[in-house]
Structures are given as structure tokens and as C-alpha cells.
Amino acid sequence: QVQLVESGGGLVQAGGSLRLSCAASGRTFSSYVMGWFRPPPGKERELVAEVTRAGRANYKDSLKGRFTISRDNAKDTIYLQMNSLKPEDTAVYYCNAKRATISYFSGYWGQGTQVTVSS
């Protein structure tokens, strides 16, 4: 029903920047809440940032100020701008889309894009 494709990951030196993109299929993109997730080493997948249908953003506390999530409903795409990257940011980053009334775990997931930050 909804397909998500992430891109923009890669290898970057500590202190550098990357911008991740998530392109969504479907004509009802603007009705979904969107988020970025990552699994820290040895940990479960955790919320990095989310953006509501109205464009309001929430962030993992430790990432606030370095990461910025945004959405472009006209392009059916969300973004994650990552600045001042640290080696501990290394992870596969996943895009998620859900209806406002359900959990992210019941929503739709992309295939992920690898981010590697060298020290």
C-alpha cells in the first residue's frame, strides 16, 4: 500500500554532514506521520526524529540541534539533515510512515540506508 525508499547514506568523516531522503509512493503521503529510526550497536531500533502531518518535529534528546527532519508533501519525500556527525551515529537509518492513530511498528518501513562515520 505504501512503499518507502531511503537514499543519501554513505561514508563521512567525523564532523561532516549527510542528508538522507525517503521517497514515498501513494497519493496520500501528506496524511501520514513520518519518522527516521536507527539501531545503535547492540540495541533495538530507536526513534531519531519524527515529523507530523502539520510539520511539527520531535527529536531524540541527544540529537536535537545536530539533526533536522523535514517533509515536502508536494514531492512525497522526507529528509534528515545530519550535521556534526559522530562515530556513534553510525547505523542503518530506516524511514517509517504511519497513520496518526497507530504505532510506528504497525506502519510501513523502508529498506534502510547505511550511514558510516569515521573517526
Short mmCIF file of the N, C-alpha and C atoms (twelve columns), coordinates in Angstrom:
data_MODEL
# 
_entry.id   MODEL 
# 
loop_
_atom_site.group_PDB 
_atom_site.id 
_atom_site.type_symbol 
_atom_site.label_atom_id 
_atom_site.label_alt_id 
_atom_site.label_comp_id 
_atom_site.label_asym_id 
_atom_site.label_seq_id 
_atom_site.Cartn_x 
_atom_site.Cartn_y 
_atom_site.Cartn_z 
_atom_site.pdbx_PDB_model_num 
ATOM 1   N N  . GLN A 1   0.826  -1.199 0.000  1 
ATOM 2   C CA . GLN A 1   0.000  0.000  0.000  1 
ATOM 3   C C  . GLN A 1   0.865  1.255  0.000  1 
ATOM 4   N N  . VAL A 2   1.903  1.288  0.846  1 
ATOM 5   C CA . VAL A 2   2.850  2.392  0.898  1 
ATOM 6   C C  . VAL A 2   4.255  1.827  0.760  1 
ATOM 7   N N  . GLN A 3   5.038  2.369  -0.156 1 
ATOM 8   C CA . GLN A 3   6.418  1.951  -0.358 1 
ATOM 9   C C  . GLN A 3   7.349  3.118  -0.058 1 
ATOM 10  N N  . LEU A 4   8.405  2.846  0.719  1 
ATOM 11  C CA . LEU A 4   9.372  3.854  1.120  1 
ATOM 12  C C  . LEU A 4   10.753 3.447  0.641  1 
ATOM 13  N N  . VAL A 5   11.492 4.382  0.043  1 
ATOM 14  C CA . VAL A 5   12.831 4.129  -0.455 1 
ATOM 15  C C  . VAL A 5   13.765 5.192  0.091  1 
ATOM 16  N N  . GLU A 6   14.725 4.767  0.928  1 
ATOM 17  C CA . GLU A 6   15.702 5.682  1.506  1 
ATOM 18  C C  . GLU A 6   16.916 5.811  0.597  1 
ATOM 19  N N  . SER A 7   17.578 6.958  0.674  1 
ATOM 20  C CA . SER A 7   18.818 7.187  -0.045 1 
ATOM 21  C C  . SER A 7   19.610 8.272  0.675  1 
ATOM 22  N N  . GLY A 8   20.865 8.452  0.287  1 
ATOM 23  C CA . GLY A 8   21.687 9.522  0.822  1 
ATOM 24  C C  . GLY A 8   22.717 9.097  1.842  1 
ATOM 25  N N  . GLY A 9   22.696 7.833  2.253  1 
ATOM 26  C CA . GLY A 9   23.691 7.363  3.190  1 
ATOM 27  C C  . GLY A 9   25.051 7.241  2.534  1 
ATOM 28  N N  . GLY A 10  26.059 6.990  3.363  1 
ATOM 29  C CA . GLY A 10  27.407 6.851  2.856  1 
ATOM 30  C C  . GLY A 10  28.431 6.955  3.952  1 
ATOM 31  N N  . LEU A 11  29.680 7.120  3.549  1 
ATOM 32  C CA . LEU A 11  30.806 7.241  4.464  1 
ATOM 33  C C  . LEU A 11  31.197 8.702  4.590  1 
ATOM 34  N N  . VAL A 12  31.311 9.181  5.815  1 
ATOM 35  C CA . VAL A 12  31.665 10.567 6.059  1 
ATOM 36  C C  . VAL A 12  32.601 10.640 7.255  1 
ATOM 37  N N  . GLN A 13  33.493 11.612 7.242  1 
ATOM 38  C CA . GLN A 13  34.407 11.821 8.351  1 
ATOM 39  C C  . GLN A 13  33.689 12.497 9.509  1 
ATOM 40  N N  . ALA A 14  34.124 12.218 10.722 1 
ATOM 41  C CA . ALA A 14  33.538 12.854 11.898 1 
ATOM 42  C C  . ALA A 14  33.536 14.372 11.734 1 
ATOM 43  N N  . GLY A 15  32.406 14.979 12.072 1 
ATOM 44  C CA . GLY A 15  32.226 16.409 11.900 1 
ATOM 45  C C  . GLY A 15  31.571 16.792 10.594 1 
ATOM 46  N N  . GLY A 16  31.440 15.842 9.683  1 
ATOM 47  C CA . GLY A 16  30.830 16.101 8.399  1 
ATOM 48  C C  . GLY A 16  29.322 16.033 8.438  1 
ATOM 49  N N  . SER A 17  28.709 16.131 7.257  1 
ATOM 50  C CA . SER A 17  27.257 16.175 7.138  1 
ATOM 51  C C  . SER A 17  26.762 15.238 6.052  1 
ATOM 52  N N  . LEU A 18  25.531 14.771 6.211  1 
ATOM 53  C CA . LEU A 18  24.824 13.997 5.209  1 
ATOM 54  C C  . LEU A 18  23.366 14.405 5.232  1 
ATOM 55  N N  . ARG A 19  22.695 14.260 4.096  1 
ATOM 56  C CA . ARG A 19  21.258 14.458 4.034  1 
ATOM 57  C C  . ARG A 19  20.614 13.199 3.490  1 
ATOM 58  N N  . LEU A 20  19.783 12.565 4.312  1 
ATOM 59  C CA . LEU A 20  19.051 11.383 3.913  1 
ATOM 60  C C  . LEU A 20  17.713 11.775 3.317  1 
ATOM 61  N N  . SER A 21  17.266 11.001 2.341  1 
ATOM 62  C CA . SER A 21  15.966 11.215 1.725  1 
ATOM 63  C C  . SER A 21  15.150 9.938  1.798  1 
ATOM 64  N N  . CYS A 22  13.850 10.087 1.893  1 
ATOM 65  C CA . CYS A 22  12.924 8.963  1.882  1 
ATOM 66  C C  . CYS A 22  11.773 9.322  0.963  1 
ATOM 67  N N  . ALA A 23  11.711 8.655  -0.173 1 
ATOM 68  C CA . ALA A 23  10.655 8.885  -1.143 1 
ATOM 69  C C  . ALA A 23  9.525  7.890  -0.921 1 
ATOM 70  N N  . ALA A 24  8.310  8.390  -0.824 1 
ATOM 71  C CA . ALA A 24  7.141  7.569  -0.549 1 
ATOM 72  C C  . ALA A 24  6.237  7.484  -1.764 1 
ATOM 73  N N  . SER A 25  5.677  6.309  -1.973 1 
ATOM 74  C CA . SER A 25  4.676  6.130  -3.014 1 
ATOM 75  C C  . SER A 25  3.294  6.419  -2.448 1 
ATOM 76  N N  . GLY A 26  2.346  6.621  -3.332 1 
ATOM 77  C CA . GLY A 26  0.990  6.883  -2.913 1 
ATOM 78  C C  . GLY A 26  0.643  8.357  -2.964 1 
ATOM 79  N N  . ARG A 27  -0.617 8.614  -3.134 1 
ATOM 80  C CA . ARG A 27  -1.100 9.989  -3.248 1 
ATOM 81  C C  . ARG A 27  -1.614 10.555 -1.936 1 
ATOM 82  N N  . THR A 28  -1.510 9.773  -0.839 1 
ATOM 83  C CA . THR A 28  -1.955 10.225 0.475  1 
ATOM 84  C C  . THR A 28  -0.792 10.452 1.424  1 
ATOM 85  N N  . PHE A 29  0.383  10.773 0.883  1 
ATOM 86  C CA . PHE A 29  1.576  10.973 1.686  1 
ATOM 87  C C  . PHE A 29  1.357  11.980 2.810  1 
ATOM 88  N N  . SER A 30  0.677  13.069 2.512  1 
ATOM 89  C CA . SER A 30  0.514  14.140 3.491  1 
ATOM 90  C C  . SER A 30  -0.326 13.730 4.692  1 
ATOM 91  N N  . SER A 31  -1.037 12.611 4.618  1 
ATOM 92  C CA . SER A 31  -1.860 12.147 5.727  1 
ATOM 93  C C  . SER A 31  -1.096 11.271 6.715  1 
ATOM 94  N N  . TYR A 32  0.174  10.978 6.451  1 
ATOM 95  C CA . TYR A 32  0.976  10.100 7.298  1 
ATOM 96  C C  . TYR A 32  1.934  10.891 8.181  1 
ATOM 97  N N  . VAL A 33  2.141  10.368 9.396  1 
ATOM 98  C CA . VAL A 33  3.232  10.816 10.245 1 
ATOM 99  C C  . VAL A 33  4.480  10.046 9.814  1 
ATOM 100 N N  . MET A 34  5.612  10.726 9.712  1 
ATOM 101 C CA . MET A 34  6.836  10.125 9.211  1 
ATOM 102 C C  . MET A 34  7.935  10.212 10.255 1 
ATOM 103 N N  . GLY A 35  8.826  9.215  10.250 1 
ATOM 104 C CA . GLY A 35  9.926  9.213  11.191 1 
ATOM 105 C C  . GLY A 35  11.155 8.531  10.641 1 
ATOM 106 N N  . TRP A 36  12.300 8.837  11.257 1 
ATOM 107 C CA . TRP A 36  13.569 8.174  10.985 1 
ATOM 108 C C  . TRP A 36  13.984 7.390  12.222 1 
ATOM 109 N N  . PHE A 37  14.444 6.163  12.018 1 
ATOM 110 C CA . PHE A 37  14.857 5.283  13.102 1 
ATOM 111 C C  . PHE A 37  16.245 4.729  12.815 1 
ATOM 112 N N  . ARG A 38  16.941 4.322  13.865 1 
ATOM 113 C CA . ARG A 38  18.223 3.649  13.719 1 
ATOM 114 C C  . ARG A 38  18.433 2.689  14.888 1 
ATOM 115 N N  . PRO A 39  19.130 1.575  14.668 1 
ATOM 116 C CA . PRO A 39  19.508 0.688  15.762 1 
ATOM 117 C C  . PRO A 39  20.956 0.952  16.175 1 
ATOM 118 N N  . PRO A 40  21.181 1.551  17.361 1 
ATOM 119 C CA . PRO A 40  22.564 1.663  17.856 1 
ATOM 120 C C  . PRO A 40  23.174 0.280  18.012 1 
ATOM 121 N N  . PRO A 41  24.524 0.204  18.026 1 
ATOM 122 C CA . PRO A 41  25.173 -1.108 18.139 1 
ATOM 123 C C  . PRO A 41  24.659 -1.901 19.333 1 
ATOM 124 N N  . GLY A 42  24.181 -3.104 19.077 1 
ATOM 125 C CA . GLY A 42  23.679 -3.968 20.126 1 
ATOM 126 C C  . GLY A 42  22.356 -3.555 20.730 1 
ATOM 127 N N  . LYS A 43  21.679 -2.570 20.130 1 
ATOM 128 C CA . LYS A 43  20.426 -2.064 20.685 1 
ATOM 129 C C  . LYS A 43  19.276 -2.243 19.702 1 
ATOM 130 N N  . GLU A 44  18.066 -2.044 20.210 1 
ATOM 131 C CA . GLU A 44  16.883 -2.085 19.367 1 
ATOM 132 C C  . GLU A 44  16.757 -0.793 18.575 1 
ATOM 133 N N  . ARG A 45  16.019 -0.870 17.489 1 
ATOM 134 C CA . ARG A 45  15.776 0.304  16.679 1 
ATOM 135 C C  . ARG A 45  15.131 1.410  17.517 1 
ATOM 136 N N  . GLU A 46  15.645 2.626  17.404 1 
ATOM 137 C CA . GLU A 46  15.153 3.739  18.199 1 
ATOM 138 C C  . GLU A 46  14.766 4.909  17.308 1 
ATOM 139 N N  . LEU A 47  13.861 5.720  17.806 1 
ATOM 140 C CA . LEU A 47  13.414 6.894  17.075 1 
ATOM 141 C C  . LEU A 47  14.515 7.948  17.055 1 
ATOM 142 N N  . VAL A 48  14.845 8.419  15.866 1 
ATOM 143 C CA . VAL A 48  15.774 9.527  15.686 1 
ATOM 144 C C  . VAL A 48  15.017 10.845 15.649 1 
ATOM 145 N N  . ALA A 49  14.003 10.902 14.815 1 
ATOM 146 C CA . ALA A 49  13.195 12.104 14.664 1 
ATOM 147 C C  . ALA A 49  11.891 11.737 13.982 1 
ATOM 148 N N  . GLU A 50  10.871 12.525 14.217 1 
ATOM 149 C CA . GLU A 50  9.589  12.337 13.557 1 
ATOM 150 C C  . GLU A 50  9.009  13.687 13.195 1 
ATOM 151 N N  . VAL A 51  8.175  13.690 12.194 1 
ATOM 152 C CA . VAL A 51  7.523  14.918 11.758 1 
ATOM 153 C C  . VAL A 51  6.055  14.607 11.512 1 
ATOM 154 N N  . THR A 52  5.185  15.434 12.085 1 
ATOM 155 C CA . THR A 52  3.750  15.209 11.995 1 
ATOM 156 C C  . THR A 52  3.210  15.695 10.662 1 
ATOM 157 N N  . ARG A 53  1.932  15.439 10.452 1 
ATOM 158 C CA . ARG A 53  1.276  15.890 9.233  1 
ATOM 159 C C  . ARG A 53  1.312  17.402 9.095  1 
ATOM 160 N N  . ALA A 54  1.335  18.094 10.228 1 
ATOM 161 C CA . ALA A 54  1.374  19.553 10.225 1 
ATOM 162 C C  . ALA A 54  2.791  20.108 10.144 1 
ATOM 163 N N  . GLY A 55  3.812  19.235 10.112 1 
ATOM 164 C CA . GLY A 55  5.179  19.684 10.010 1 
ATOM 165 C C  . GLY A 55  5.886  19.895 11.330 1 
ATOM 166 N N  . ARG A 56  5.268  19.522 12.440 1 
ATOM 167 C CA . ARG A 56  5.908  19.637 13.750 1 
ATOM 168 C C  . ARG A 56  6.885  18.488 13.947 1 
ATOM 169 N N  . ALA A 57  8.071  18.788 14.457 1 
ATOM 170 C CA . ALA A 57  9.141  17.812 14.575 1 
ATOM 171 C C  . ALA A 57  9.466  17.499 16.025 1 
ATOM 172 N N  . ASN A 58  9.831  16.257 16.291 1 
ATOM 173 C CA . ASN A 58  10.337 15.807 17.579 1 
ATOM 174 C C  . ASN A 58  11.617 15.024 17.347 1 
ATOM 175 N N  . TYR A 59  12.561 15.108 18.299 1 
ATOM 176 C CA . TYR A 59  13.876 14.506 18.143 1 
ATOM 177 C C  . TYR A 59  14.284 13.719 19.379 1 
ATOM 178 N N  . LYS A 60  15.117 12.717 19.171 1 
ATOM 179 C CA . LYS A 60  15.833 12.110 20.280 1 
ATOM 180 C C  . LYS A 60  16.640 13.219 20.952 1 
ATOM 181 N N  . ASP A 61  16.576 13.285 22.283 1 
ATOM 182 C CA . ASP A 61  17.160 14.412 23.001 1 
ATOM 183 C C  . ASP A 61  18.632 14.628 22.666 1 
ATOM 184 N N  . SER A 62  19.404 13.550 22.570 1 
ATOM 185 C CA . SER A 62  20.835 13.675 22.341 1 
ATOM 186 C C  . SER A 62  21.182 14.136 20.930 1 
ATOM 187 N N  . LEU A 63  20.211 14.113 20.019 1 
ATOM 188 C CA . LEU A 63  20.440 14.504 18.634 1 
ATOM 189 C C  . LEU A 63  19.902 15.889 18.306 1 
ATOM 190 N N  . LYS A 64  19.094 16.435 19.191 1 
ATOM 191 C CA . LYS A 64  18.492 17.732 18.936 1 
ATOM 192 C C  . LYS A 64  19.577 18.788 18.765 1 
ATOM 193 N N  . GLY A 65  19.468 19.561 17.694 1 
ATOM 194 C CA . GLY A 65  20.453 20.581 17.389 1 
ATOM 195 C C  . GLY A 65  21.415 20.176 16.297 1 
ATOM 196 N N  . ARG A 66  21.653 18.867 16.132 1 
ATOM 197 C CA . ARG A 66  22.526 18.369 15.076 1 
ATOM 198 C C  . ARG A 66  21.733 17.810 13.896 1 
ATOM 199 N N  . PHE A 67  20.569 17.216 14.179 1 
ATOM 200 C CA . PHE A 67  19.747 16.601 13.141 1 
ATOM 201 C C  . PHE A 67  18.486 17.428 12.931 1 
ATOM 202 N N  . THR A 68  18.046 17.521 11.683 1 
ATOM 203 C CA . THR A 68  16.824 18.224 11.347 1 
ATOM 204 C C  . THR A 68  15.995 17.372 10.396 1 
ATOM 205 N N  . ILE A 69  14.741 17.113 10.771 1 
ATOM 206 C CA . ILE A 69  13.829 16.372 9.918  1 
ATOM 207 C C  . ILE A 69  12.883 17.356 9.243  1 
ATOM 208 N N  . SER A 70  12.546 17.080 8.001  1 
ATOM 209 C CA . SER A 70  11.614 17.918 7.267  1 
ATOM 210 C C  . SER A 70  10.841 17.058 6.281  1 
ATOM 211 N N  . ARG A 71  9.737  17.592 5.783  1 
ATOM 212 C CA . ARG A 71  8.952  16.872 4.790  1 
ATOM 213 C C  . ARG A 71  8.493  17.820 3.699  1 
ATOM 214 N N  . ASP A 72  8.427  17.299 2.498  1 
ATOM 215 C CA . ASP A 72  7.942  18.031 1.344  1 
ATOM 216 C C  . ASP A 72  6.786  17.229 0.775  1 
ATOM 217 N N  . ASN A 73  5.577  17.606 1.132  1 
ATOM 218 C CA . ASN A 73  4.404  16.844 0.719  1 
ATOM 219 C C  . ASN A 73  4.218  16.866 -0.799 1 
ATOM 220 N N  . ALA A 74  4.603  17.958 -1.445 1 
ATOM 221 C CA . ALA A 74  4.463  18.058 -2.890 1 
ATOM 222 C C  . ALA A 74  5.360  17.058 -3.612 1 
ATOM 223 N N  . LYS A 75  6.507  16.708 -3.004 1 
ATOM 224 C CA . LYS A 75  7.440  15.755 -3.597 1 
ATOM 225 C C  . LYS A 75  7.329  14.361 -3.002 1 
ATOM 226 N N  . ASP A 76  6.400  14.156 -2.073 1 
ATOM 227 C CA . ASP A 76  6.217  12.862 -1.400 1 
ATOM 228 C C  . ASP A 76  7.523  12.369 -0.779 1 
ATOM 229 N N  . THR A 77  8.248  13.271 -0.126 1 
ATOM 230 C CA . THR A 77  9.580  12.964 0.369  1 
ATOM 231 C C  . THR A 77  9.809  13.591 1.742  1 
ATOM 232 N N  . ILE A 78  10.511 12.863 2.619  1 
ATOM 233 C CA . ILE A 78  11.009 13.440 3.862  1 
ATOM 234 C C  . ILE A 78  12.526 13.389 3.850  1 
ATOM 235 N N  . TYR A 79  13.137 14.228 4.683  1 
ATOM 236 C CA . TYR A 79  14.585 14.356 4.712  1 
ATOM 237 C C  . TYR A 79  15.081 14.313 6.149  1 
ATOM 238 N N  . LEU A 80  16.331 13.927 6.313  1 
ATOM 239 C CA . LEU A 80  17.018 14.039 7.587  1 
ATOM 240 C C  . LEU A 80  18.375 14.666 7.325  1 
ATOM 241 N N  . GLN A 81  18.519 15.928 7.710  1 
ATOM 242 C CA . GLN A 81  19.794 16.617 7.600  1 
ATOM 243 C C  . GLN A 81  20.603 16.325 8.846  1 
ATOM 244 N N  . MET A 82  21.774 15.736 8.679  1 
ATOM 245 C CA . MET A 82  22.622 15.331 9.783  1 
ATOM 246 C C  . MET A 82  23.920 16.121 9.722  1 
ATOM 247 N N  . ASN A 83  24.172 16.922 10.745 1 
ATOM 248 C CA . ASN A 83  25.369 17.745 10.826 1 
ATOM 249 C C  . ASN A 83  26.217 17.331 12.018 1 
ATOM 250 N N  . SER A 84  27.474 17.729 11.997 1 
ATOM 251 C CA . SER A 84  28.408 17.430 13.087 1 
ATOM 252 C C  . SER A 84  28.363 15.953 13.457 1 
ATOM 253 N N  . LEU A 85  28.455 15.101 12.468 1 
ATOM 254 C CA . LEU A 85  28.303 13.666 12.680 1 
ATOM 255 C C  . LEU A 85  29.419 13.102 13.542 1 
ATOM 256 N N  . LYS A 86  29.050 12.135 14.364 1 
ATOM 257 C CA . LYS A 86  29.960 11.471 15.274 1 
ATOM 258 C C  . LYS A 86  30.020 9.988  14.940 1 
ATOM 259 N N  . PRO A 87  31.118 9.306  15.288 1 
ATOM 260 C CA . PRO A 87  31.195 7.865  15.009 1 
ATOM 261 C C  . PRO A 87  30.022 7.082  15.592 1 
ATOM 262 N N  . GLU A 88  29.490 7.496  16.734 1 
ATOM 263 C CA . GLU A 88  28.372 6.796  17.339 1 
ATOM 264 C C  . GLU A 88  27.069 6.968  16.575 1 
ATOM 265 N N  . ASP A 89  27.054 7.849  15.565 1 
ATOM 266 C CA . ASP A 89  25.893 7.975  14.691 1 
ATOM 267 C C  . ASP A 89  25.855 6.887  13.627 1 
ATOM 268 N N  . THR A 90  26.923 6.110  13.511 1 
ATOM 269 C CA . THR A 90  26.982 5.040  12.527 1 
ATOM 270 C C  . THR A 90  25.852 4.037  12.761 1 
ATOM 271 N N  . ALA A 91  25.061 3.795  11.729 1 
ATOM 272 C CA . ALA A 91  23.930 2.876  11.826 1 
ATOM 273 C C  . ALA A 91  23.246 2.792  10.471 1 
ATOM 274 N N  . VAL A 92  22.342 1.838  10.343 1 
ATOM 275 C CA . VAL A 92  21.407 1.826  9.235  1 
ATOM 276 C C  . VAL A 92  20.217 2.679  9.645  1 
ATOM 277 N N  . TYR A 93  19.870 3.643  8.827  1 
ATOM 278 C CA . TYR A 93  18.763 4.541  9.113  1 
ATOM 279 C C  . TYR A 93  17.545 4.118  8.306  1 
ATOM 280 N N  . TYR A 94  16.418 3.966  8.993  1 
ATOM 281 C CA . TYR A 94  15.188 3.489  8.385  1 
ATOM 282 C C  . TYR A 94  14.120 4.570  8.401  1 
ATOM 283 N N  . CYS A 95  13.377 4.642  7.339  1 
ATOM 284 C CA . CYS A 95  12.244 5.547  7.220  1 
ATOM 285 C C  . CYS A 95  10.960 4.806  7.563  1 
ATOM 286 N N  . ASN A 96  10.035 5.494  8.214  1 
ATOM 287 C CA . ASN A 96  8.763  4.897  8.603  1 
ATOM 288 C C  . ASN A 96  7.621  5.857  8.297  1 
ATOM 289 N N  . ALA A 97  6.508  5.298  7.909  1 
ATOM 290 C CA . ALA A 97  5.292  6.066  7.693  1 
ATOM 291 C C  . ALA A 97  4.133  5.371  8.378  1 
ATOM 292 N N  . LYS A 98  3.283  6.145  9.034  1 
ATOM 293 C CA . LYS A 98  2.148  5.577  9.732  1 
ATOM 294 C C  . LYS A 98  0.987  6.550  9.745  1 
ATOM 295 N N  . ARG A 99  -0.196 6.002  9.928  1 
ATOM 296 C CA . ARG A 99  -1.354 6.826  10.209 1 
ATOM 297 C C  . ARG A 99  -1.225 7.366  11.625 1 
ATOM 298 N N  . ALA A 100 -1.827 8.490  11.894 1 
ATOM 299 C CA . ALA A 100 -1.651 9.159  13.174 1 
ATOM 300 C C  . ALA A 100 -2.147 8.337  14.350 1 
ATOM 301 N N  . THR A 101 -3.096 7.440  14.136 1 
ATOM 302 C CA . THR A 101 -3.735 6.714  15.227 1 
ATOM 303 C C  . THR A 101 -3.089 5.372  15.551 1 
ATOM 304 N N  . ILE A 102 -2.004 4.983  14.887 1 
ATOM 305 C CA . ILE A 102 -1.362 3.699  15.130 1 
ATOM 306 C C  . ILE A 102 0.092  3.877  15.535 1 
ATOM 307 N N  . SER A 103 0.713  2.780  16.002 1 
ATOM 308 C CA . SER A 103 2.124  2.779  16.360 1 
ATOM 309 C C  . SER A 103 3.003  2.716  15.116 1 
ATOM 310 N N  . TYR A 104 4.240  3.224  15.231 1 
ATOM 311 C CA . TYR A 104 5.198  3.101  14.134 1 
ATOM 312 C C  . TYR A 104 5.427  1.639  13.755 1 
ATOM 313 N N  . PHE A 105 5.365  0.759  14.747 1 
ATOM 314 C CA . PHE A 105 5.623  -0.658 14.487 1 
ATOM 315 C C  . PHE A 105 4.529  -1.307 13.659 1 
ATOM 316 N N  . SER A 106 3.374  -0.653 13.549 1 
ATOM 317 C CA . SER A 106 2.292  -1.128 12.701 1 
ATOM 318 C C  . SER A 106 2.242  -0.374 11.382 1 
ATOM 319 N N  . GLY A 107 3.204  0.508  11.154 1 
ATOM 320 C CA . GLY A 107 3.260  1.289  9.940  1 
ATOM 321 C C  . GLY A 107 4.100  0.627  8.862  1 
ATOM 322 N N  . TYR A 108 4.623  1.443  7.957  1 
ATOM 323 C CA . TYR A 108 5.398  0.957  6.822  1 
ATOM 324 C C  . TYR A 108 6.863  1.353  6.979  1 
ATOM 325 N N  . TRP A 109 7.759  0.456  6.574  1 
ATOM 326 C CA . TRP A 109 9.203  0.659  6.710  1 
ATOM 327 C C  . TRP A 109 9.903  0.615  5.363  1 
ATOM 328 N N  . GLY A 110 10.932 1.449  5.217  1 
ATOM 329 C CA . GLY A 110 11.817 1.358  4.080  1 
ATOM 330 C C  . GLY A 110 12.889 0.312  4.308  1 
ATOM 331 N N  . GLN A 111 13.765 0.135  3.313  1 
ATOM 332 C CA . GLN A 111 14.801 -0.895 3.386  1 
ATOM 333 C C  . GLN A 111 16.027 -0.452 4.176  1 
ATOM 334 N N  . GLY A 112 16.151 0.825  4.441  1 
ATOM 335 C CA . GLY A 112 17.264 1.369  5.197  1 
ATOM 336 C C  . GLY A 112 18.393 1.862  4.313  1 
ATOM 337 N N  . THR A 113 19.163 2.818  4.841  1 
ATOM 338 C CA . THR A 113 20.351 3.322  4.170  1 
ATOM 339 C C  . THR A 113 21.479 3.428  5.187  1 
ATOM 340 N N  . GLN A 114 22.658 2.939  4.821  1 
ATOM 341 C CA . GLN A 114 23.785 2.853  5.747  1 
ATOM 342 C C  . GLN A 114 24.491 4.189  5.877  1 
ATOM 343 N N  . VAL A 115 24.695 4.618  7.118  1 
ATOM 344 C CA . VAL A 115 25.498 5.791  7.436  1 
ATOM 345 C C  . VAL A 115 26.699 5.330  8.249  1 
ATOM 346 N N  . THR A 116 27.899 5.641  7.780  1 
ATOM 347 C CA . THR A 116 29.122 5.278  8.479  1 
ATOM 348 C C  . THR A 116 29.955 6.532  8.703  1 
ATOM 349 N N  . VAL A 117 30.292 6.797  9.959  1 
ATOM 350 C CA . VAL A 117 31.065 7.979  10.328 1 
ATOM 351 C C  . VAL A 117 32.415 7.518  10.855 1 
ATOM 352 N N  . SER A 118 33.477 7.914  10.187 1 
ATOM 353 C CA . SER A 118 34.825 7.527  10.584 1 
ATOM 354 C C  . SER A 118 35.397 8.527  11.575 1 
ATOM 355 N N  . SER A 119 36.251 8.048  12.461 1 
ATOM 356 C CA . SER A 119 36.868 8.897  13.459 1 
ATOM 357 C C  . SER A 119 38.234 9.382  13.015 1 
# 
